[in-house]
Amino acid sequence: MTNDPRGERLQKVLAHAGVGSRRYCEVLMEQGRIEVDGQIVTELGTRVDPAKVSIHVDGMPVQIHEDKLTLALYKPPGVVSTKEDEKGRPS
């Protein structure tokens, strides 16, 4: 595995795959728990092309979701983010 200068940072790829936050993924890298194409990666800032490499965390393959969509919504003050609120607040 080589560092792909056009790729994304590995911790960002892992975070988008749902492994954890970018900071948590950095800790996993420092602990030597991340493998890319069979090689353990401990160097922060390593860049990879997720479409071209195989990534494992603790020996388990990481599923990369290329079609994942992130939405950002505005939540006004006083509104809670829940399906139902037992206190009757706006949701």
CSV table of N, CA and C in Angstrom, one decimal:
chain,number,residue,atom,x,y,z
A,1,MET,N,0.8,-1.2,0.0
A,1,MET,CA,0.0,0.0,0.0
A,1,MET,C,0.9,1.2,0.0
A,2,THR,N,0.6,2.2,-0.8
A,2,THR,CA,1.3,3.4,-0.8
A,2,THR,C,0.3,4.5,-0.5
A,3,ASN,N,0.9,5.6,-0.1
A,3,ASN,CA,0.1,6.8,0.3
A,3,ASN,C,-0.3,7.5,-1.1
A,4,ASP,N,-1.6,7.5,-1.3
A,4,ASP,CA,-2.2,8.1,-2.6
A,4,ASP,C,-2.4,9.5,-2.4
A,5,PRO,N,-1.6,10.4,-3.0
A,5,PRO,CA,-1.7,11.9,-2.8
A,5,PRO,C,-3.0,12.4,-3.2
A,6,ARG,N,-3.7,11.7,-4.1
A,6,ARG,CA,-5.0,12.2,-4.6
A,6,ARG,C,-6.2,11.6,-3.8
A,7,GLY,N,-5.9,10.7,-2.9
A,7,GLY,CA,-6.9,10.1,-2.1
A,7,GLY,C,-7.4,10.9,-0.9
A,8,GLU,N,-8.3,10.3,-0.2
A,8,GLU,CA,-8.9,10.9,1.1
A,8,GLU,C,-8.1,10.4,2.3
A,9,ARG,N,-8.0,11.3,3.3
A,9,ARG,CA,-7.4,10.8,4.5
A,9,ARG,C,-8.1,9.6,5.1
A,10,LEU,N,-7.3,8.6,5.5
A,10,LEU,CA,-7.9,7.4,6.0
A,10,LEU,C,-8.8,7.5,7.1
A,11,GLN,N,-8.5,8.4,8.1
A,11,GLN,CA,-9.5,8.6,9.2
A,11,GLN,C,-10.8,9.2,8.7
A,12,LYS,N,-10.8,9.9,7.7
A,12,LYS,CA,-12.0,10.5,7.1
A,12,LYS,C,-12.8,9.4,6.4
A,13,VAL,N,-12.2,8.5,5.7
A,13,VAL,CA,-12.8,7.4,5.0
A,13,VAL,C,-13.5,6.5,6.1
A,14,LEU,N,-12.7,6.2,7.2
A,14,LEU,CA,-13.3,5.4,8.2
A,14,LEU,C,-14.5,6.0,8.9
A,15,ALA,N,-14.4,7.3,9.2
A,15,ALA,CA,-15.5,8.0,9.8
A,15,ALA,C,-16.7,8.0,8.9
A,16,HIS,N,-16.6,8.2,7.6
A,16,HIS,CA,-17.7,8.1,6.7
A,16,HIS,C,-18.3,6.8,6.6
A,17,ALA,N,-17.5,5.7,6.9
A,17,ALA,CA,-18.0,4.4,6.9
A,17,ALA,C,-18.7,4.0,8.2
A,18,GLY,N,-18.7,4.9,9.1
A,18,GLY,CA,-19.4,4.6,10.4
A,18,GLY,C,-18.5,4.0,11.5
A,19,VAL,N,-17.2,3.9,11.3
A,19,VAL,CA,-16.4,3.3,12.3
A,19,VAL,C,-16.3,4.1,13.6
A,20,GLY,N,-16.3,5.4,13.4
A,20,GLY,CA,-16.3,6.3,14.6
A,20,GLY,C,-16.0,7.7,14.1
A,21,SER,N,-15.8,8.6,15.1
A,21,SER,CA,-15.4,9.9,14.7
A,21,SER,C,-14.0,9.9,14.1
A,22,ARG,N,-13.6,11.0,13.4
A,22,ARG,CA,-12.3,11.1,12.8
A,22,ARG,C,-11.2,11.0,13.9
A,23,ARG,N,-11.4,11.6,15.1
A,23,ARG,CA,-10.5,11.5,16.2
A,23,ARG,C,-10.4,10.1,16.7
A,24,TYR,N,-11.5,9.4,16.9
A,24,TYR,CA,-11.4,8.0,17.3
A,24,TYR,C,-10.7,7.1,16.3
A,25,CYS,N,-10.9,7.4,15.0
A,25,CYS,CA,-10.2,6.6,14.0
A,25,CYS,C,-8.7,6.9,14.1
A,26,GLU,N,-8.3,8.1,14.4
A,26,GLU,CA,-6.9,8.4,14.6
A,26,GLU,C,-6.3,7.6,15.7
A,27,VAL,N,-7.1,7.4,16.8
A,27,VAL,CA,-6.6,6.6,17.9
A,27,VAL,C,-6.5,5.1,17.5
A,28,LEU,N,-7.4,4.6,16.7
A,28,LEU,CA,-7.3,3.3,16.2
A,28,LEU,C,-6.1,3.1,15.4
A,29,MET,N,-5.8,4.1,14.5
A,29,MET,CA,-4.6,4.0,13.7
A,29,MET,C,-3.3,4.0,14.5
A,30,GLU,N,-3.2,4.9,15.5
A,30,GLU,CA,-2.1,4.9,16.4
A,30,GLU,C,-1.9,3.6,17.2
A,31,GLN,N,-3.0,2.9,17.5
A,31,GLN,CA,-2.9,1.7,18.2
A,31,GLN,C,-2.6,0.5,17.2
A,32,GLY,N,-2.5,0.8,15.9
A,32,GLY,CA,-2.1,-0.3,15.0
A,32,GLY,C,-3.3,-1.2,14.7
A,33,ARG,N,-4.5,-0.8,14.8
A,33,ARG,CA,-5.7,-1.6,14.6
A,33,ARG,C,-6.3,-1.5,13.2
A,34,ILE,N,-5.7,-0.7,12.3
A,34,ILE,CA,-6.2,-0.5,11.0
A,34,ILE,C,-5.2,-1.1,10.0
A,35,GLU,N,-5.8,-1.9,9.0
A,35,GLU,CA,-5.0,-2.5,8.0
A,35,GLU,C,-5.6,-2.0,6.6
A,36,VAL,N,-4.7,-1.6,5.7
A,36,VAL,CA,-5.0,-1.3,4.4
A,36,VAL,C,-4.2,-2.2,3.4
A,37,ASP,N,-5.0,-2.9,2.7
A,37,ASP,CA,-4.3,-3.9,1.8
A,37,ASP,C,-3.4,-4.8,2.5
A,38,GLY,N,-3.8,-5.2,3.7
A,38,GLY,CA,-3.0,-6.2,4.5
A,38,GLY,C,-1.8,-5.6,5.3
A,39,GLN,N,-1.6,-4.3,5.2
A,39,GLN,CA,-0.5,-3.6,5.9
A,39,GLN,C,-1.1,-2.8,7.0
A,40,ILE,N,-0.5,-2.8,8.2
A,40,ILE,CA,-1.0,-2.0,9.3
A,40,ILE,C,-0.6,-0.6,9.1
A,41,VAL,N,-1.5,0.4,9.3
A,41,VAL,CA,-1.2,1.8,9.0
A,41,VAL,C,-1.3,2.5,10.4
A,42,THR,N,-0.2,3.2,10.7
A,42,THR,CA,-0.2,3.9,12.0
A,42,THR,C,0.1,5.4,11.7
A,43,GLU,N,0.4,5.8,10.5
A,43,GLU,CA,0.8,7.1,10.2
A,43,GLU,C,-0.5,8.0,9.9
A,44,LEU,N,-0.7,9.0,10.8
A,44,LEU,CA,-1.9,9.8,10.6
A,44,LEU,C,-1.7,10.6,9.3
A,45,GLY,N,-2.8,10.9,8.7
A,45,GLY,CA,-2.8,11.6,7.4
A,45,GLY,C,-2.5,10.8,6.2
A,46,THR,N,-2.4,9.5,6.4
A,46,THR,CA,-2.3,8.6,5.2
A,46,THR,C,-3.5,8.7,4.3
A,47,ARG,N,-3.3,8.8,3.0
A,47,ARG,CA,-4.3,9.0,2.1
A,47,ARG,C,-4.5,7.8,1.3
A,48,VAL,N,-5.8,7.4,1.1
A,48,VAL,CA,-6.2,6.2,0.3
A,48,VAL,C,-7.3,6.5,-0.7
A,49,ASP,N,-7.4,5.7,-1.7
A,49,ASP,CA,-8.6,5.8,-2.6
A,49,ASP,C,-9.5,4.6,-2.1
A,50,PRO,N,-10.6,4.9,-1.5
A,50,PRO,CA,-11.4,3.8,-0.9
A,50,PRO,C,-11.9,2.9,-1.9
A,51,ALA,N,-12.0,3.3,-3.2
A,51,ALA,CA,-12.5,2.4,-4.3
A,51,ALA,C,-11.4,1.4,-4.7
A,52,LYS,N,-10.2,1.6,-4.3
A,52,LYS,CA,-9.1,0.8,-4.8
A,52,LYS,C,-8.4,0.0,-3.7
A,53,VAL,N,-8.7,0.2,-2.4
A,53,VAL,CA,-8.1,-0.5,-1.4
A,53,VAL,C,-9.0,-1.4,-0.5
A,54,SER,N,-8.5,-2.3,0.2
A,54,SER,CA,-9.2,-3.1,1.2
A,54,SER,C,-8.9,-2.6,2.6
A,55,ILE,N,-9.9,-2.2,3.4
A,55,ILE,CA,-9.6,-1.6,4.7
A,55,ILE,C,-10.2,-2.6,5.7
A,56,HIS,N,-9.4,-2.9,6.8
A,56,HIS,CA,-9.9,-3.7,7.9
A,56,HIS,C,-9.6,-3.0,9.2
A,57,VAL,N,-10.6,-3.1,10.1
A,57,VAL,CA,-10.4,-2.7,11.5
A,57,VAL,C,-10.5,-3.9,12.4
A,58,ASP,N,-9.5,-4.1,13.2
A,58,ASP,CA,-9.4,-5.3,14.1
A,58,ASP,C,-9.7,-6.6,13.3
A,59,GLY,N,-9.3,-6.7,12.1
A,59,GLY,CA,-9.5,-7.8,11.2
A,59,GLY,C,-10.8,-7.9,10.5
A,60,MET,N,-11.7,-7.0,10.8
A,60,MET,CA,-13.0,-7.0,10.2
A,60,MET,C,-13.0,-6.0,9.0
A,61,PRO,N,-13.6,-6.4,7.8
A,61,PRO,CA,-13.6,-5.5,6.7
A,61,PRO,C,-14.5,-4.3,6.9
A,62,VAL,N,-14.1,-3.2,6.4
A,62,VAL,CA,-14.9,-2.0,6.5
A,62,VAL,C,-15.7,-1.8,5.2
A,63,GLN,N,-17.0,-1.6,5.3
A,63,GLN,CA,-17.8,-1.4,4.1
A,63,GLN,C,-17.9,0.0,3.8
A,64,ILE,N,-17.4,0.4,2.6
A,64,ILE,CA,-17.4,1.8,2.1
A,64,ILE,C,-18.7,2.0,1.4
A,65,HIS,N,-19.5,3.0,1.8
A,65,HIS,CA,-20.7,3.4,1.1
A,65,HIS,C,-20.5,4.6,0.3
A,66,GLU,N,-20.4,4.4,-1.0
A,66,GLU,CA,-20.1,5.6,-1.9
A,66,GLU,C,-21.4,6.4,-2.1
A,67,ASP,N,-22.5,5.8,-1.9
A,67,ASP,CA,-23.8,6.6,-2.1
A,67,ASP,C,-24.4,7.2,-0.9
A,68,LYS,N,-23.6,7.3,0.2
A,68,LYS,CA,-24.1,7.9,1.4
A,68,LYS,C,-24.3,9.4,1.3
A,69,LEU,N,-25.4,9.8,1.8
A,69,LEU,CA,-25.8,11.2,1.7
A,69,LEU,C,-25.9,11.8,3.1
A,70,THR,N,-25.3,13.0,3.3
A,70,THR,CA,-25.4,13.6,4.6
A,70,THR,C,-26.3,14.9,4.4
A,71,LEU,N,-27.2,15.1,5.3
A,71,LEU,CA,-28.1,16.2,5.3
A,71,LEU,C,-27.8,17.1,6.5
A,72,ALA,N,-27.9,18.4,6.3
A,72,ALA,CA,-27.8,19.3,7.4
A,72,ALA,C,-29.1,20.1,7.5
A,73,LEU,N,-29.7,20.1,8.7
A,73,LEU,CA,-30.9,20.7,8.9
A,73,LEU,C,-30.8,21.8,9.9
A,74,TYR,N,-31.6,22.8,9.8
A,74,TYR,CA,-31.7,23.9,10.8
A,74,TYR,C,-32.7,23.5,11.8
A,75,LYS,N,-32.4,23.5,13.1
A,75,LYS,CA,-33.3,23.3,14.2
A,75,LYS,C,-33.4,24.5,15.0
A,76,PRO,N,-34.6,25.2,14.9
A,76,PRO,CA,-34.7,26.4,15.7
A,76,PRO,C,-34.6,26.2,17.2
A,77,PRO,N,-34.3,27.3,17.9
A,77,PRO,CA,-34.2,27.1,19.4
A,77,PRO,C,-35.6,26.7,19.9
A,78,GLY,N,-35.6,25.9,21.0
A,78,GLY,CA,-36.8,25.4,21.6
A,78,GLY,C,-37.4,24.2,20.9
A,79,VAL,N,-36.9,23.8,19.8
A,79,VAL,CA,-37.4,22.6,19.2
A,79,VAL,C,-36.5,21.4,19.5
A,80,VAL,N,-37.1,20.3,19.9
A,80,VAL,CA,-36.2,19.1,20.2
A,80,VAL,C,-36.2,18.1,19.0
A,81,SER,N,-35.2,17.4,18.9
A,81,SER,CA,-35.0,16.4,17.8
A,81,SER,C,-35.4,15.1,18.3
A,82,THR,N,-36.7,14.7,18.1
A,82,THR,CA,-37.2,13.4,18.5
A,82,THR,C,-38.5,13.1,17.8
A,83,LYS,N,-38.9,11.9,17.7
A,83,LYS,CA,-40.1,11.5,17.1
A,83,LYS,C,-41.3,11.9,17.9
A,84,GLU,N,-41.2,11.7,19.2
A,84,GLU,CA,-42.3,12.0,20.1
A,84,GLU,C,-41.6,12.6,21.4
A,85,ASP,N,-42.3,13.6,22.0
A,85,ASP,CA,-41.8,14.2,23.2
A,85,ASP,C,-42.9,14.1,24.3
A,86,GLU,N,-42.6,13.4,25.4
A,86,GLU,CA,-43.6,13.2,26.4
A,86,GLU,C,-43.9,14.6,27.1
A,87,LYS,N,-43.1,15.6,26.9
A,87,LYS,CA,-43.3,16.9,27.6
A,87,LYS,C,-44.1,17.8,26.6
A,88,GLY,N,-44.4,17.4,25.4
A,88,GLY,CA,-45.3,18.2,24.5
A,88,GLY,C,-44.5,19.3,23.8
A,89,ARG,N,-43.2,19.3,23.9
A,89,ARG,CA,-42.4,20.4,23.2
A,89,ARG,C,-42.5,20.2,21.7
A,90,PRO,N,-42.3,21.3,21.0
A,90,PRO,CA,-42.3,21.2,19.5
A,90,PRO,C,-41.1,20.3,19.1
A,91,SER,N,-41.4,19.4,18.1
A,91,SER,CA,-40.3,18.5,17.6
A,91,SER,C,-40.3,18.5,16.1
